[in-house]
Tab-separated table of C-alpha atoms and ligand atoms in Angstrom:
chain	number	residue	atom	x	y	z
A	1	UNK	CA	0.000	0.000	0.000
A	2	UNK	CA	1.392	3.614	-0.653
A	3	UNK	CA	0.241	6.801	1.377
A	4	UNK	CA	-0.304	9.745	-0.676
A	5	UNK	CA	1.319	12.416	1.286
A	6	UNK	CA	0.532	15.579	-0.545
A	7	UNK	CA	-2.497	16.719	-2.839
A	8	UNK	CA	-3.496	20.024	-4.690
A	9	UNK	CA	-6.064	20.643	-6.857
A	10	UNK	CA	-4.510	22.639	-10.225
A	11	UNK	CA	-7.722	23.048	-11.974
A	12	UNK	CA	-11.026	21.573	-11.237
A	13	UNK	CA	-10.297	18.492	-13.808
A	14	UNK	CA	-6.531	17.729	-12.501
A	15	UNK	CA	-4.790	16.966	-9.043
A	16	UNK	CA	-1.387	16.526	-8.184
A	17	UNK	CA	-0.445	14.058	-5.731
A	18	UNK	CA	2.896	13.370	-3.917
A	19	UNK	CA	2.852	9.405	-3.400
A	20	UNK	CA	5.296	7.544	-0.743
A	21	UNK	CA	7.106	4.852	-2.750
A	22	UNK	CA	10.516	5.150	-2.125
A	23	UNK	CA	11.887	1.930	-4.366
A	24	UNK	CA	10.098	3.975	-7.714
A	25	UNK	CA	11.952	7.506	-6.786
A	26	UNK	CA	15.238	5.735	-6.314
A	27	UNK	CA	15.100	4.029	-9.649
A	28	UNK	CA	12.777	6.653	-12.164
A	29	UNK	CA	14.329	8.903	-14.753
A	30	UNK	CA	12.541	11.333	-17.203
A	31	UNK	CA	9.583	10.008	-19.650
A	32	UNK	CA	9.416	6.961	-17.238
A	33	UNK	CA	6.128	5.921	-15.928
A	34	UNK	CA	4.261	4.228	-13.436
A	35	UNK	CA	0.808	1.758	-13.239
A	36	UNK	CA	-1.462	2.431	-10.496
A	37	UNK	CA	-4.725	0.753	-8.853
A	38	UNK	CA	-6.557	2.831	-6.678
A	39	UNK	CA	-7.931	-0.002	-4.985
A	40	UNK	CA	-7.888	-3.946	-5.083
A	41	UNK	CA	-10.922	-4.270	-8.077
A	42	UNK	CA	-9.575	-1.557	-9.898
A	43	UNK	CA	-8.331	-0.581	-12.904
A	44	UNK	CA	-4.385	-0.429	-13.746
A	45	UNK	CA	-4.546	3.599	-14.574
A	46	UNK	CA	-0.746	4.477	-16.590
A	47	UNK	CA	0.510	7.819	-15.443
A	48	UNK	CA	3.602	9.620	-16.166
A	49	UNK	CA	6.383	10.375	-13.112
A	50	UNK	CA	5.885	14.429	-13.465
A	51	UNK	CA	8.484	14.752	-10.588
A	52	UNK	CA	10.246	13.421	-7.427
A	53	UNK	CA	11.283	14.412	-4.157
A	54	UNK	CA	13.359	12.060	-2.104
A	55	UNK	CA	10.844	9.325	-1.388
A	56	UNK	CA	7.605	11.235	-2.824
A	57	UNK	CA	6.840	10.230	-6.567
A	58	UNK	CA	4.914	13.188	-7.826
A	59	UNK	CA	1.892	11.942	-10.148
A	60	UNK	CA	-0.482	14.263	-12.209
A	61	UNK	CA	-4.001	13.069	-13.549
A	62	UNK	CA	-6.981	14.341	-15.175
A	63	UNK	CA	-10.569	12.990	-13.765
A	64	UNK	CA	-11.660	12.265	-16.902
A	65	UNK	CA	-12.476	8.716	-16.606
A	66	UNK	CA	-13.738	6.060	-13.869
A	67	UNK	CA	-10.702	5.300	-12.211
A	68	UNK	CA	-8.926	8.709	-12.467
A	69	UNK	CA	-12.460	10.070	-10.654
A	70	UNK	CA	-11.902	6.944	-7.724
A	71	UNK	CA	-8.450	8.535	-7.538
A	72	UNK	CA	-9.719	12.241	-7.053
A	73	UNK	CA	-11.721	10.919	-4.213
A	74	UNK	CA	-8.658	9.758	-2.311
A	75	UNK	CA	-7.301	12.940	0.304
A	76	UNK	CA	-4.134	13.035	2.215
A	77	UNK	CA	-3.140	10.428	4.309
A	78	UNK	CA	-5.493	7.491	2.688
A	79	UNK	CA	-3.175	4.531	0.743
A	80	UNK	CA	-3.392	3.614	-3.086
A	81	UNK	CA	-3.025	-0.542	-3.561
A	82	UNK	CA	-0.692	-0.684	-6.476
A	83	UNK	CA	1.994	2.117	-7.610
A	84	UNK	CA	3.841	-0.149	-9.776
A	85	UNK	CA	7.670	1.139	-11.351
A	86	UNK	CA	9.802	2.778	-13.139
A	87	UNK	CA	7.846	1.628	-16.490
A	88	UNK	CA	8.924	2.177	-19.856
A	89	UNK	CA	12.281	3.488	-21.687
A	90	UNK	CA	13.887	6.789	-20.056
A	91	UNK	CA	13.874	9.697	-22.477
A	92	UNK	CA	16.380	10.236	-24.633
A	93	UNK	CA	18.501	13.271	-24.307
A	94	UNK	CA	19.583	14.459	-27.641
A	95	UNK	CA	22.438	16.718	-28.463
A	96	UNK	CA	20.484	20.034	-29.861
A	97	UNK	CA	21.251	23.090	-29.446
A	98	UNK	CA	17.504	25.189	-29.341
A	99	UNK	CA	14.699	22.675	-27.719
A	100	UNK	CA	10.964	23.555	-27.643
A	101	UNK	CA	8.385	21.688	-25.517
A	102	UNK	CA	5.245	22.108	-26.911
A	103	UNK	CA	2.465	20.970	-24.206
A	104	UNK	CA	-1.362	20.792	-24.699
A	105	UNK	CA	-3.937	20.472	-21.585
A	106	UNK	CA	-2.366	18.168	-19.119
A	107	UNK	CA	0.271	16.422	-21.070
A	108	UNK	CA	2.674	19.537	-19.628
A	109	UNK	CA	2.973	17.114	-16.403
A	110	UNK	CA	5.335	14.236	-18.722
A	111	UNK	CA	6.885	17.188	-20.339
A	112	UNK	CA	8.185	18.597	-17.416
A	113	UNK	CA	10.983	16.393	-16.557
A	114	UNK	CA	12.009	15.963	-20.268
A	115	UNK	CA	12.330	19.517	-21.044
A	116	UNK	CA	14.084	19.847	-17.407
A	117	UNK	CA	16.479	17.029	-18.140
A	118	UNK	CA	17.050	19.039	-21.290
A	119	UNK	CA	17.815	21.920	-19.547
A	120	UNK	CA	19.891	20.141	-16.760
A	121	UNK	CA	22.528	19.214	-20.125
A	122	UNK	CA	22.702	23.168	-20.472
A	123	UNK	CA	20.725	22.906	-23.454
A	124	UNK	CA	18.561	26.108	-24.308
A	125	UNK	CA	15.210	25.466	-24.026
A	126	UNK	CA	11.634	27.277	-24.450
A	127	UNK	CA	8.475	26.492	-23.884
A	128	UNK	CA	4.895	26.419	-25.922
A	129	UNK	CA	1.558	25.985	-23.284
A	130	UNK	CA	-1.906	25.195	-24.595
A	131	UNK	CA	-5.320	25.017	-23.138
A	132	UNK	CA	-8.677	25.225	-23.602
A	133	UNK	CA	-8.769	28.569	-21.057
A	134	UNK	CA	-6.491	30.263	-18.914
A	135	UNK	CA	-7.134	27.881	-15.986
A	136	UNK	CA	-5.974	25.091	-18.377
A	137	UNK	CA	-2.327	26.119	-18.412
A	138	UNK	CA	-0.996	24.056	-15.146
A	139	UNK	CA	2.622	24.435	-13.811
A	140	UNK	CA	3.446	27.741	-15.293
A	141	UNK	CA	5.676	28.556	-12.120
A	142	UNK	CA	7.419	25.006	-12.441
A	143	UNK	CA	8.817	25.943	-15.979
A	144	UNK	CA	9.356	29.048	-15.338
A	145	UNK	CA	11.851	27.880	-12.488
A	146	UNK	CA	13.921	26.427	-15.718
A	147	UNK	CA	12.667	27.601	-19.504
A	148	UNK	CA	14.270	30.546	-21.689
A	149	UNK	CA	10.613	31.912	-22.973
A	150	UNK	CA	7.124	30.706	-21.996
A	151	UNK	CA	5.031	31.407	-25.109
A	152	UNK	CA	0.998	30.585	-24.035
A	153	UNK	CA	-2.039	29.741	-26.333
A	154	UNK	CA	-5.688	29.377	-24.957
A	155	UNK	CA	-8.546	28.039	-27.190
A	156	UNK	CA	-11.150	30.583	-25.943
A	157	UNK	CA	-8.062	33.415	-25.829
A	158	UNK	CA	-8.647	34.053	-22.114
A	159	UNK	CA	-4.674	34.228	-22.216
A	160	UNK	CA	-2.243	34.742	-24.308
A	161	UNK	CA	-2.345	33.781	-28.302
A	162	UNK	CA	-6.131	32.462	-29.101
A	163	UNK	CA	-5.612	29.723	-30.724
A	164	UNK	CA	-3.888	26.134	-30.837
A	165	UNK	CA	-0.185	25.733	-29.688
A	166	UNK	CA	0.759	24.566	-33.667
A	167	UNK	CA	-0.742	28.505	-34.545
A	168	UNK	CA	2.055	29.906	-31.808
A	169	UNK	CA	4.932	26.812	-32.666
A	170	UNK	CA	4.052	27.589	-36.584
A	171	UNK	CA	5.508	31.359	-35.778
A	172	UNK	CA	8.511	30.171	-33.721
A	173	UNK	CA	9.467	28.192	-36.480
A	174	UNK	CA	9.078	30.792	-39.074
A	175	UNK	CA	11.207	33.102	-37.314
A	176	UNK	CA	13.746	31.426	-35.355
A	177	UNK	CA	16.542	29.221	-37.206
A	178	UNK	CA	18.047	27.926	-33.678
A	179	UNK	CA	15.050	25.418	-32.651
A	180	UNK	CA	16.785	22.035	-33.559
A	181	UNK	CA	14.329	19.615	-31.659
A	182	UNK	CA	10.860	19.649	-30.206
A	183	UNK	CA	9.096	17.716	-27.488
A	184	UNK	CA	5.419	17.197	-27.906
A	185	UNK	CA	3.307	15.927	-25.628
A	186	UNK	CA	-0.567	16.233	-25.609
A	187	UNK	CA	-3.784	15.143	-27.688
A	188	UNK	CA	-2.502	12.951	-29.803
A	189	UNK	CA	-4.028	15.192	-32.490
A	190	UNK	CA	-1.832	17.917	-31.420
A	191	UNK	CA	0.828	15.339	-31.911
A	192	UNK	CA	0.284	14.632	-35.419
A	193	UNK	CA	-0.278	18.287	-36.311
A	194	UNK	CA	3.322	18.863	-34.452
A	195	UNK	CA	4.752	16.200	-36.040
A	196	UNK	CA	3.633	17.369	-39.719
A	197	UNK	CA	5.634	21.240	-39.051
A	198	UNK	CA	8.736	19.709	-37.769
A	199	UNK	CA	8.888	17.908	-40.620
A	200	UNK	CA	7.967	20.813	-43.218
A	201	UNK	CA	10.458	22.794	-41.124
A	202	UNK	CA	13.255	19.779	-41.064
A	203	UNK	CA	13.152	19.620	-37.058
A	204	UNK	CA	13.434	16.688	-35.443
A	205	UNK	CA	10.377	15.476	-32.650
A	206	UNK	CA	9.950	13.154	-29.947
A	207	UNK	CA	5.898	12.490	-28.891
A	208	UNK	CA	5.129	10.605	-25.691
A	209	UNK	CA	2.424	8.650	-26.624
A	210	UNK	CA	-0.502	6.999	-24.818
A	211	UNK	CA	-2.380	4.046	-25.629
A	212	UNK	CA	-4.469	1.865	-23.640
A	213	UNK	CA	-2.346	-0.079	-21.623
A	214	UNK	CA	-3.163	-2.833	-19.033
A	215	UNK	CA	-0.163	-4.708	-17.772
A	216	UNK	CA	2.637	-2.547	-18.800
A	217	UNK	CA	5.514	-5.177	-18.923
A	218	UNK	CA	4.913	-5.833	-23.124
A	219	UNK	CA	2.857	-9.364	-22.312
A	220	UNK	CA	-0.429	-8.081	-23.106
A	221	UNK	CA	-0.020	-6.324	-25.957
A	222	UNK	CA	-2.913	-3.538	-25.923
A	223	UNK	CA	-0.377	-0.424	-25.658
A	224	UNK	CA	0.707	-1.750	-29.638
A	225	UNK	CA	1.497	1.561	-31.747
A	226	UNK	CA	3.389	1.366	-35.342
A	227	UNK	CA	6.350	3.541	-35.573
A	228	UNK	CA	7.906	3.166	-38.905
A	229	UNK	CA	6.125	0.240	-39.969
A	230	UNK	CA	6.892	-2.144	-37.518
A	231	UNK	CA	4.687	-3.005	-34.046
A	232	UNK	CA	6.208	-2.021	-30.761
A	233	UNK	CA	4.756	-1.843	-27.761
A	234	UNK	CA	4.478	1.611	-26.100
A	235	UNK	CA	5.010	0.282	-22.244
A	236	UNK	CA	8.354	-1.234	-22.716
A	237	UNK	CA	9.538	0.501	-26.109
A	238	UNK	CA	8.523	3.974	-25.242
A	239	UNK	CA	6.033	5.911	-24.394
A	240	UNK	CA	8.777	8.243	-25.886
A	241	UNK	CA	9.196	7.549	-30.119
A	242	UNK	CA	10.172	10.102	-32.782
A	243	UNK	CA	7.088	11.577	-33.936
A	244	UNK	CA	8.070	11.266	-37.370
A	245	UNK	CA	7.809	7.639	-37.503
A	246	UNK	CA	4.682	7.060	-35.770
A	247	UNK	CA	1.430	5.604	-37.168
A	248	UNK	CA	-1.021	8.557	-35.333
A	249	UNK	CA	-4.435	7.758	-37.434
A	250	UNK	CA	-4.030	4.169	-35.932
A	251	UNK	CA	-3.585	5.527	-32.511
A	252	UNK	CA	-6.265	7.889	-32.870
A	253	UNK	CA	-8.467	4.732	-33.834
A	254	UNK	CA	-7.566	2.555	-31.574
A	255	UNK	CA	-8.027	4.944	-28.628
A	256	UNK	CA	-11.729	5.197	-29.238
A	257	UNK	CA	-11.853	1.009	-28.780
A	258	UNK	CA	-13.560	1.101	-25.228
A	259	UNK	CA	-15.353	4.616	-25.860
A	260	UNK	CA	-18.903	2.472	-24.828
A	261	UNK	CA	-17.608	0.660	-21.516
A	262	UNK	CA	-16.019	3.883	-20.101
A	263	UNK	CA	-19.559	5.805	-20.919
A	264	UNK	CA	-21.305	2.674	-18.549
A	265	UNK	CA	-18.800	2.813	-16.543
A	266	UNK	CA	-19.626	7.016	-15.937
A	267	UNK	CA	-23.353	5.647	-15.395
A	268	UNK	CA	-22.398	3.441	-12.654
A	269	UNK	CA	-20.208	5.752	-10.528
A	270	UNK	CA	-23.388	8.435	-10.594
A	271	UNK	CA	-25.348	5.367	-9.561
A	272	UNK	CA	-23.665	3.651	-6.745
A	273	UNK	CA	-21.342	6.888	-5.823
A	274	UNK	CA	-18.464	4.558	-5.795
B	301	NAD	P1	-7.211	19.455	-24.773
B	301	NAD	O1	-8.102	18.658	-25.634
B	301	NAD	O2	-7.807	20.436	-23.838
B	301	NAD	O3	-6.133	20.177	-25.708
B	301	NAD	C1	-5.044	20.881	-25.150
B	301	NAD	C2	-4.414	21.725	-26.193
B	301	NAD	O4	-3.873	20.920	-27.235
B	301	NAD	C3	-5.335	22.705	-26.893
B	301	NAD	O5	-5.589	23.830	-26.095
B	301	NAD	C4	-4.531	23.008	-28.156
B	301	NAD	O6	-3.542	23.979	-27.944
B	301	NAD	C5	-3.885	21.667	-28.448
B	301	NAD	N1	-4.681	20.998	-29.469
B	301	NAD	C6	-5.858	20.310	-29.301
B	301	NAD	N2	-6.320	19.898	-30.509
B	301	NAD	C7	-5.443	20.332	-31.444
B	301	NAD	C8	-5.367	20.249	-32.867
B	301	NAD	N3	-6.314	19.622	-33.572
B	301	NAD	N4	-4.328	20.826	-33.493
B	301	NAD	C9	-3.350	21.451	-32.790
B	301	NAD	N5	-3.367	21.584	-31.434
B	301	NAD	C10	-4.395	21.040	-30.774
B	301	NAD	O7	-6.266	18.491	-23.930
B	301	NAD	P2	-6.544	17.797	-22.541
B	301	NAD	O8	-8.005	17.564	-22.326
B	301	NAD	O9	-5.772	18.458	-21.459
B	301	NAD	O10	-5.923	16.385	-22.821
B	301	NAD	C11	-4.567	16.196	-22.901
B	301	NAD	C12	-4.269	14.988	-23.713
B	301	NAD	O11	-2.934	14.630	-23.477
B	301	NAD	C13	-5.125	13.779	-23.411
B	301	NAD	O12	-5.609	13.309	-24.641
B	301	NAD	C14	-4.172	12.816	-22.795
B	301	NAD	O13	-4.467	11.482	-23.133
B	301	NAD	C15	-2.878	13.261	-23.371
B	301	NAD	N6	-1.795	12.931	-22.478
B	301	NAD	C16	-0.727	12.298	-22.954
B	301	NAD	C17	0.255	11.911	-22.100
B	301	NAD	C18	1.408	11.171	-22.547
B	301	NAD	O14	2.219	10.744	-21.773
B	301	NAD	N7	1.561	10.984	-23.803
B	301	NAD	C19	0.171	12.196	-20.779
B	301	NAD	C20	-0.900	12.902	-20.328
B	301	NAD	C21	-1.872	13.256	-21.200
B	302	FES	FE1	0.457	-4.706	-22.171
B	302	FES	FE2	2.090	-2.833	-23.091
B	302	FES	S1	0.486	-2.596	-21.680
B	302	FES	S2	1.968	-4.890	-23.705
């Protein structure tokens, strides 16, 4: 059982929580994940490490499904059954000169340790937010601690640029000749849109990507992505790949498997308050 030791609410879809699991802070590096069950009949939930602090594993989640709303129910001091880890390959630290992170909605919690680690080489690095609104953009203050420039888009235009982070990454591009890599991490639509101006610009990209994923040790074989034609598994291969290679339609598609069963699912927490 691990305690959670620390919670905040960072908008009223996400939570952070610091978790007590000192054998997954010893061993985790950036991009590396972990599998969770909030309690003994529940679902294995994959989230990102977005940070640690001697024992404390620092995990950030949206409540957009069953589980992740289970999770939010959980306060200070109550235990979580499994916190399974380090999971999955450690990210790659390329040699660039110019990196920008481009995050959408809550995929700036994996991005932060990337871009940090980035940083941490003494590689220059900026930073691209998106969200639907202003209350959207989460751990402004955290990057700031660490990024060149901080360059934010809102859908609605309650903050900075209105518009998608591609409208703001499209200018970057345009204008400055130093940006040598970028780090996308988001909807996987944002992704692919990413993806498609790096390459029309001739900049590399690493995505983090997300499918469903159940066991997380490569024995199950749900998390199955194609990245340059061949089938590798996202637990134990990635989640990290360069976005150029990767299949996104057949993500896209294969993420809306189980669209059905999570909408009962939302039916039976309202019914039984579980
Ligand atoms: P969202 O739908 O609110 O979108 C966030 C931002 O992404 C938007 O504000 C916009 O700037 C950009 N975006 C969205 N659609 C776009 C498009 N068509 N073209 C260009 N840019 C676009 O995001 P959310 O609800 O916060 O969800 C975040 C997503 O990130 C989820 O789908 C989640 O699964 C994913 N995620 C991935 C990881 C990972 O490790 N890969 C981790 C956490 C979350
Ligand atoms: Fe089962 Fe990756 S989650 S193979």
């Amino acid at each position: 059982m691990y305690q959670i030791m620390a919670k905040k609410t960072l908008n009223k879809d996400v939570d952070l929580m610091e978790v007590k699991a000192p054998l997954v802070a010893r061993n985790a590096k950036p991009g590396q994940f972990i599998i969770l069950r909030v309690d003994d009949e529940g679902e294995r939930i994959p989230l990102t490490i977005a940070g640690i602090d001697g024992d404390l594993v620092t995990i950030i989640y949206q409540k957009m499904g069953y589980s992740t709303q289970l999770l939010g129910k959980k306060s200070v001091g109550d235990f979580i059954e499994d916190f399974v880890g380090p999971l999955g390959k450690a990210t790659h630290i390329r040699k660039k000169n110019h990196v920008i992170g481009v995050a959408g909605g809550v995929g700036s919690a994996p991005l932060l340790p990337q871009l940090k680690a980035y940083h941490d080489q003494g590689i220059k690095v900026s930073l691209i937010l998106g969200g639907r609104t202003k209350d959207h953009l989460i751990l402004q203050d955290e990057y700031a601690a660490f990024c060149d420039h901080i360059y934010l888009a809102t859908d609605d235009g309650s903050v900075g640029e209105k518009g998608f982070v591609t409208d703001v990454l499209k200018k970057q591009l345009d204008s400055d000749p130093t940006i040598d890599h970028l780090i996308a991490i988001g909807p996987v639509i944002m992704m692919k849109y990413v993806t498609l101006m790096a390459k029309a610009h001739g900049v590399s990209v690493d995505v983090s990507l997300n499918p469903i994923m159940i066991d997380g040790t490569g024995m199950c074989g749900n998390c199955r992505v194609t990245i340059a034609n061949k089938t590798y598994f996202a637990c134990i291969d990635g989640p990290d790949f360069p976005g150029e290679e990767v299949d996104f339609d057949e993500l896209m598609s294969r993420q809306s498997y189980y669209k059905d069963e999570e909408h009962m699912c939302f039916i039976d927490l309202d019914n039984h308050g579980r």
